[in-house]
Structures are given as structure tokens and as C-alpha cells.
Coordinates of C-alpha atoms in Angstrom, one line a residue:
M1 CA -22.5 -13.8 3.7
Y2 CA -21.6 -17.4 2.9
E3 CA -19.1 -19.1 5.4
K4 CA -15.8 -19.7 5.3
T5 CA -15.3 -22.9 7.3
G6 CA -13.1 -25.3 8.9
Y7 CA -9.4 -24.4 9.9
L8 CA -6.0 -26.0 8.8
T9 CA -3.0 -25.4 11.3
E10 CA -0.7 -28.1 9.7
P11 CA 0.0 -29.5 6.4
L12 CA -2.5 -32.2 6.4
K13 CA -5.7 -33.1 8.2
L14 CA -7.6 -36.4 7.6
F15 CA -11.0 -37.3 8.6
Y16 CA -12.9 -40.7 8.3
V17 CA -17.0 -39.9 8.7
S18 CA -19.8 -42.6 8.7
D19 CA -22.9 -41.3 9.4
K20 CA -26.9 -41.3 8.5
R21 CA -28.4 -38.1 8.5
D22 CA -30.9 -35.9 6.1
W23 CA -28.5 -32.7 5.7
A24 CA -28.5 -29.8 3.2
C25 CA -25.0 -28.6 4.3
P26 CA -24.8 -25.1 3.7
V27 CA -23.0 -23.4 1.0
H28 CA -19.3 -22.7 1.9
Y29 CA -16.0 -22.5 0.6
H30 CA -12.5 -23.4 2.4
E31 CA -9.0 -21.5 2.2
F32 CA -7.5 -24.9 1.6
D33 CA -7.5 -27.5 -1.0
K34 CA -10.2 -30.2 0.0
V35 CA -10.1 -34.0 -1.6
M36 CA -13.0 -36.6 -0.5
L37 CA -12.8 -40.2 -1.0
F38 CA -16.5 -41.5 -1.1
F39 CA -17.7 -45.0 -0.1
Q40 CA -21.2 -45.1 0.2
G41 CA -24.6 -42.8 0.9
D42 CA -27.5 -40.9 -1.1
V43 CA -25.3 -37.8 -1.9
T44 CA -25.1 -35.2 -4.7
Y45 CA -22.5 -32.8 -4.5
E46 CA -23.1 -29.1 -5.6
I47 CA -19.9 -27.2 -6.6
E48 CA -20.0 -23.8 -8.0
G49 CA -23.3 -24.2 -9.4
K50 CA -22.6 -27.4 -10.9
S51 CA -24.2 -30.9 -9.2
Y52 CA -22.8 -34.2 -9.6
R53 CA -24.5 -37.7 -8.3
L54 CA -21.8 -39.9 -6.2
Q55 CA -21.1 -43.1 -6.6
P56 CA -19.0 -45.5 -4.6
Y57 CA -15.1 -45.0 -4.8
D58 CA -16.0 -41.6 -6.5
I59 CA -13.3 -38.7 -5.6
V60 CA -14.0 -35.3 -5.1
V61 CA -11.5 -32.6 -5.5
V62 CA -12.3 -29.0 -4.4
P63 CA -9.9 -26.5 -5.1
A64 CA -9.4 -24.0 -2.3
G65 CA -12.2 -20.9 -2.7
Q66 CA -14.7 -22.8 -4.3
M67 CA -18.3 -22.4 -3.2
H68 CA -19.7 -26.0 -2.7
R69 CA -21.8 -28.4 -0.5
P70 CA -23.1 -31.8 -0.2
V71 CA -27.0 -32.9 -0.2
V72 CA -27.3 -36.0 1.8
G73 CA -30.3 -38.3 1.8
G74 CA -31.0 -39.6 5.4
A75 CA -31.9 -42.9 4.1
Y76 CA -28.4 -44.6 3.6
T77 CA -25.1 -44.4 5.5
Y78 CA -22.8 -41.7 4.4
E79 CA -19.2 -42.9 4.7
R80 CA -16.3 -41.1 3.3
I81 CA -12.6 -39.9 3.7
I82 CA -11.9 -36.1 4.1
A83 CA -8.5 -34.5 3.6
Y84 CA -7.9 -30.7 4.2
I85 CA -4.5 -30.0 2.1
S86 CA -2.2 -27.1 2.6
P87 CA -0.1 -26.0 -0.2
A88 CA 2.6 -26.2 2.2
Y89 CA 1.9 -30.4 1.8
I90 CA 2.0 -30.4 -2.0
E91 CA 5.1 -28.0 -2.3
S92 CA 6.9 -30.5 0.0
Y93 CA 6.4 -33.3 -2.0
R94 CA 7.0 -31.5 -5.2
Q95 CA 10.5 -30.2 -3.9
R96 CA 11.2 -34.4 -3.7
G97 CA 10.4 -34.6 -7.0
C98 CA 6.9 -36.0 -6.5
D99 CA 4.4 -33.7 -8.1
L100 CA 0.8 -33.8 -7.0
S101 CA -0.4 -30.5 -8.7
A102 CA -2.3 -32.5 -11.2
L103 CA -4.9 -33.2 -8.5
F104 CA -6.4 -29.5 -8.7
Q105 CA -5.8 -29.3 -12.6
T106 CA -8.6 -31.8 -13.5
A107 CA -11.3 -31.0 -16.2
S108 CA -13.9 -32.2 -13.4
P109 CA -13.9 -31.9 -9.9
I110 CA -15.5 -35.6 -9.7
L111 CA -13.3 -38.3 -10.5
R112 CA -14.5 -41.8 -11.3
Q113 CA -12.0 -44.6 -10.6
P114 CA -12.4 -48.1 -12.1
Q115 CA -13.6 -50.6 -9.2
E116 CA -10.9 -52.9 -10.2
E117 CA -7.9 -54.3 -9.8
G118 CA -5.2 -51.6 -9.6
S119 CA -3.0 -49.1 -7.9
L120 CA -5.5 -46.6 -7.3
Y121 CA -8.1 -48.8 -6.1
G122 CA -6.0 -51.1 -4.2
A123 CA -4.9 -47.9 -2.3
S124 CA -8.5 -46.6 -1.8
C125 CA -9.5 -50.0 -0.2
R126 CA -5.9 -50.0 2.2
L127 CA -6.8 -46.6 3.3
R128 CA -10.6 -47.7 4.2
Q129 CA -9.5 -51.0 5.8
A130 CA -7.1 -48.8 8.2
Y131 CA -9.7 -46.7 9.3
C132 CA -12.2 -49.1 10.1
T133 CA -9.6 -52.1 11.8
E134 CA -6.5 -50.1 13.1
A135 CA -6.1 -48.4 16.0
G136 CA -3.2 -47.6 18.4
A137 CA -0.7 -45.0 18.6
Q138 CA 0.7 -45.6 15.0
H139 CA -2.6 -45.4 13.5
A140 CA -2.3 -41.5 12.7
V141 CA 1.0 -42.1 11.0
L142 CA -0.2 -45.3 9.0
T143 CA -3.2 -43.7 7.7
E144 CA -1.0 -40.5 6.3
T145 CA 1.5 -42.7 5.0
L146 CA -1.9 -44.7 3.1
F147 CA -3.3 -41.6 2.2
L148 CA 0.0 -40.1 0.4
E149 CA -0.1 -43.3 -1.6
F150 CA -3.5 -42.7 -2.6
L151 CA -2.7 -39.4 -3.8
I152 CA 0.5 -40.3 -5.7
Y153 CA -1.6 -42.9 -7.5
L154 CA -4.5 -40.5 -8.2
A155 CA -2.0 -37.9 -9.7
Q156 CA -0.7 -40.5 -12.0
S157 CA -3.9 -41.7 -13.1
I158 CA -4.9 -38.2 -13.9
Q159 CA -1.7 -37.4 -15.9
D160 CA -2.1 -40.9 -17.5
R161 CA -5.8 -40.4 -18.3
H162 CA -6.6 -43.8 -16.6
I163 CA -9.5 -42.0 -14.4
G164 CA -13.1 -40.9 -15.4
Y165 CA -14.6 -37.4 -15.2
V166 CA -18.1 -37.2 -13.9
K167 CA -20.3 -34.8 -15.8
T168 CA -22.9 -32.6 -14.5
G169 CA -26.6 -32.9 -14.5
Q170 CA -28.6 -30.3 -16.1
Q171 CA -27.3 -26.8 -15.4
N172 CA -28.1 -23.3 -16.8
E173 CA -25.7 -22.3 -19.7
K174 CA -25.8 -18.9 -18.7
I175 CA -25.2 -19.0 -15.2
Q176 CA -21.9 -21.0 -16.0
R177 CA -21.1 -18.4 -18.4
L178 CA -21.6 -15.7 -15.7
L179 CA -19.6 -17.6 -13.2
T180 CA -16.5 -18.2 -15.4
Y181 CA -16.8 -14.3 -16.6
I182 CA -16.7 -13.4 -12.7
N183 CA -13.9 -15.0 -12.0
E184 CA -11.5 -13.9 -14.7
H185 CA -12.8 -10.6 -14.1
L186 CA -12.4 -10.2 -10.4
R187 CA -10.3 -6.8 -10.8
G188 CA -12.8 -5.3 -13.4
E189 CA -16.4 -4.1 -13.1
L190 CA -18.7 -6.5 -12.2
S191 CA -21.8 -4.6 -11.3
V192 CA -25.1 -5.9 -11.9
P193 CA -25.8 -4.0 -15.0
V194 CA -22.7 -4.9 -16.6
L195 CA -23.0 -8.5 -16.1
A196 CA -26.5 -8.6 -17.2
E197 CA -25.5 -6.8 -20.5
Q198 CA -23.0 -9.9 -20.7
L199 CA -25.9 -12.5 -20.8
C200 CA -28.3 -10.3 -22.5
I201 CA -30.9 -10.3 -19.8
S202 CA -32.7 -7.8 -17.5
P203 CA -30.7 -7.0 -14.1
D204 CA -33.7 -8.2 -12.1
Y205 CA -34.1 -11.7 -14.1
L206 CA -30.0 -12.1 -13.6
M207 CA -30.0 -11.4 -10.0
H208 CA -33.1 -13.9 -9.8
L209 CA -32.0 -16.8 -11.9
F210 CA -28.6 -16.6 -10.3
K211 CA -30.1 -17.1 -6.5
E212 CA -32.4 -19.7 -8.0
E213 CA -29.7 -21.9 -9.7
T214 CA -26.9 -21.2 -7.2
G215 CA -28.1 -20.8 -4.1
Y216 CA -26.6 -17.7 -3.3
S217 CA -27.0 -14.2 -3.9
L218 CA -24.8 -12.4 -6.9
G219 CA -23.3 -9.6 -4.6
Q220 CA -22.1 -12.0 -1.8
Y221 CA -20.6 -14.3 -4.6
I222 CA -18.9 -11.7 -5.8
T223 CA -17.6 -10.2 -2.3
I224 CA -16.5 -13.4 -1.3
K225 CA -14.2 -14.2 -4.3
R226 CA -12.7 -10.7 -4.1
L227 CA -11.7 -11.3 -0.5
L228 CA -10.1 -14.6 -1.5
L229 CA -8.2 -13.0 -4.1
A230 CA -7.4 -10.1 -1.3
R231 CA -6.0 -12.8 0.9
S232 CA -4.0 -13.8 -1.6
L233 CA -2.4 -10.9 -2.4
M234 CA -1.7 -10.1 1.7
Q235 CA 0.3 -13.3 1.8
Q236 CA 2.7 -11.6 -0.6
D237 CA 3.3 -9.0 1.8
R238 CA 1.8 -6.2 -0.4
P239 CA 0.2 -2.7 0.8
L240 CA -3.1 -2.9 1.8
T241 CA -4.5 -0.1 -0.4
E242 CA -2.9 -1.8 -3.1
V243 CA -4.1 -5.2 -2.3
C244 CA -7.9 -3.2 -2.2
Y245 CA -7.6 -2.2 -5.6
D246 CA -6.0 -4.9 -7.0
S247 CA -8.5 -7.3 -6.0
G248 CA -11.7 -5.5 -7.4
F249 CA -12.9 -3.1 -4.8
K250 CA -13.5 0.7 -5.7
Q251 CA -12.8 2.1 -2.3
Y252 CA -10.8 1.3 0.6
S253 CA -13.7 1.6 3.0
T254 CA -15.9 -1.1 1.2
F255 CA -13.2 -3.7 1.0
Y256 CA -12.4 -2.5 5.1
R257 CA -16.4 -3.0 5.8
A258 CA -16.3 -6.3 3.9
W259 CA -13.4 -7.7 5.1
K260 CA -14.3 -6.9 9.0
K261 CA -17.7 -8.0 8.7
Y262 CA -16.8 -11.4 7.1
Y263 CA -13.6 -11.6 9.2
G264 CA -14.3 -10.2 12.4
A265 CA -11.6 -7.7 12.3
S266 CA -9.4 -5.1 10.5
P267 CA -7.5 -6.0 7.3
A268 CA -4.4 -4.9 9.2
K269 CA -5.1 -7.6 11.7
G270 CA -5.0 -10.5 9.1
I271 CA -7.2 -13.5 9.1
P272 CA -8.4 -15.1 12.6
P273 CA -8.8 -18.7 12.5
Q274 CA -12.3 -20.1 12.3
T275 CA -13.1 -23.1 14.5
R276 CA -16.6 -24.2 12.9
L277 CA -15.9 -27.5 10.8
F278 CA -18.3 -29.1 8.3
L279 CA -17.1 -32.5 7.8
E280 CA -19.0 -32.5 4.4

């Protein structure tokens, strides 16, 4: 089963990381949104079965629940700023008239900003400089303020279409169609024969192709996506039996075993925090 990583106990967590190593990070997901501002390195980012080659000052936007990982070459320093963002953070500014929701409704998860004088690029440079030069008790407040400025200009650039969307490299169209179908039909029948019929291929070839193209098994992917849906339904204080069936599980015992295997506790106890962290 692929891991949920990271924990978020406050509305926003920021990290500045600069290191050098060969690293194929495990495929994983978060239960919060993530934004990464990339500065340098040899990095290909994989998100939901699609690969993106990063360039300096690219912005990576990964909504909660999306499978992803970076593949990092160790010959160059990998420098980035990572933000973990809770829904409460976005909502708090929406209530004040500052709508940042466009950040997670983009045509591509990789945004390419023009490296020229402008509000967004200037905010990116100031944020990087603050991490490289500033220190002291006021540092956290300064970086959080600069990051908010960066998000505001990013949302404006997306709304005004003043930012580029990075296309993927080669990808398997059948797998992309399958991923879309799965995420749109989590409550329905997603057995291997049904999915194979959707693509007009054999069940054995479907399972082989999915693993080869995405790096994870078809069954694991579906289970994780259904558990994420169940989690969102539980946050609405709905009965567990209703949560089970409305998230696509056919039997409560199957839901119970999957939840306990992955989260280490019964559904009735909710979701314990996870402390392992990939600063990818």
C-alpha cells in the first residue's frame, strides 16, 4: 500500500530545502494541498501517472490525494520551497475577500512563470532571498507573509492567464483514460474485468500496463482513492456504514480491514497523525 506522508496540525507549514542526492522518492500522497517553488536541480516530477521535467522557478501544485513523487538526479543541488496548505488556510482568506481557490483548479499541476520583472517572479525572488539571508525570531513571520504575497500573485496570474502550463512527456493514453474513469466512478464497480472492458484489453495486460506506467498496482490505487473519499465523508459526521458504501466498498468488513491496515486503527477512532515526512 502506498503511503500517506507528512502531517499538518496548523493551517500552513513552510520548508526551505537545498540538498544533493540521487533519489527516487516513493510514490505517495498527502491529505492536504501542496505547493512547491522549484529553483534548481535535475528533477522530473511524476503526478498521477504523468511526468514533468522541471525548470528553474517552475511551480508544482499537488491537490490533496494525488499520487506523486520526484525523481531526482544527484549531480546537481536540488533547491526548493515546499508549502503544506490546509483547506482552513485557503478558506480564511476567502472569507476576507481574497480567493485563492484558482491555485488548485489549473489545467496542469506544473506552472511555468516568466523569468522577468513582474509581480509573481519578484515575489518568488524575495521569498527565496528571505530563506537564504534572513534569520532571527521574526523569520517565520516574514517568510509566511512573503509566501502569502507569492500565492496572491500566483492566483492572479492563473486567473489572468499570465502563466504557462507545462505539458507532460510521453504518456500512455489508455492509462490516462483509466485514471480519469476510476476517479469519476469511485462509488461504482471498478473490478479488473470491468476496467479492462472499458479499455478493450485483457485483464492481465491491464494490470501489467497499469503497474508499468504508474509504478503502483491497480488495486492499491483504487483502495487509496476510496479511503480518501471515505475520509472526506467522515469529516461530514456521516454514519460509518453510510461512509463505507458511499465510498465504493461493497462490504463493511472490507472497508474496516482496508482502513485498519492503512491507518493502524479502526474507522471509529478516526485518522491518527502520521509523522513520516518526505520533503520532496
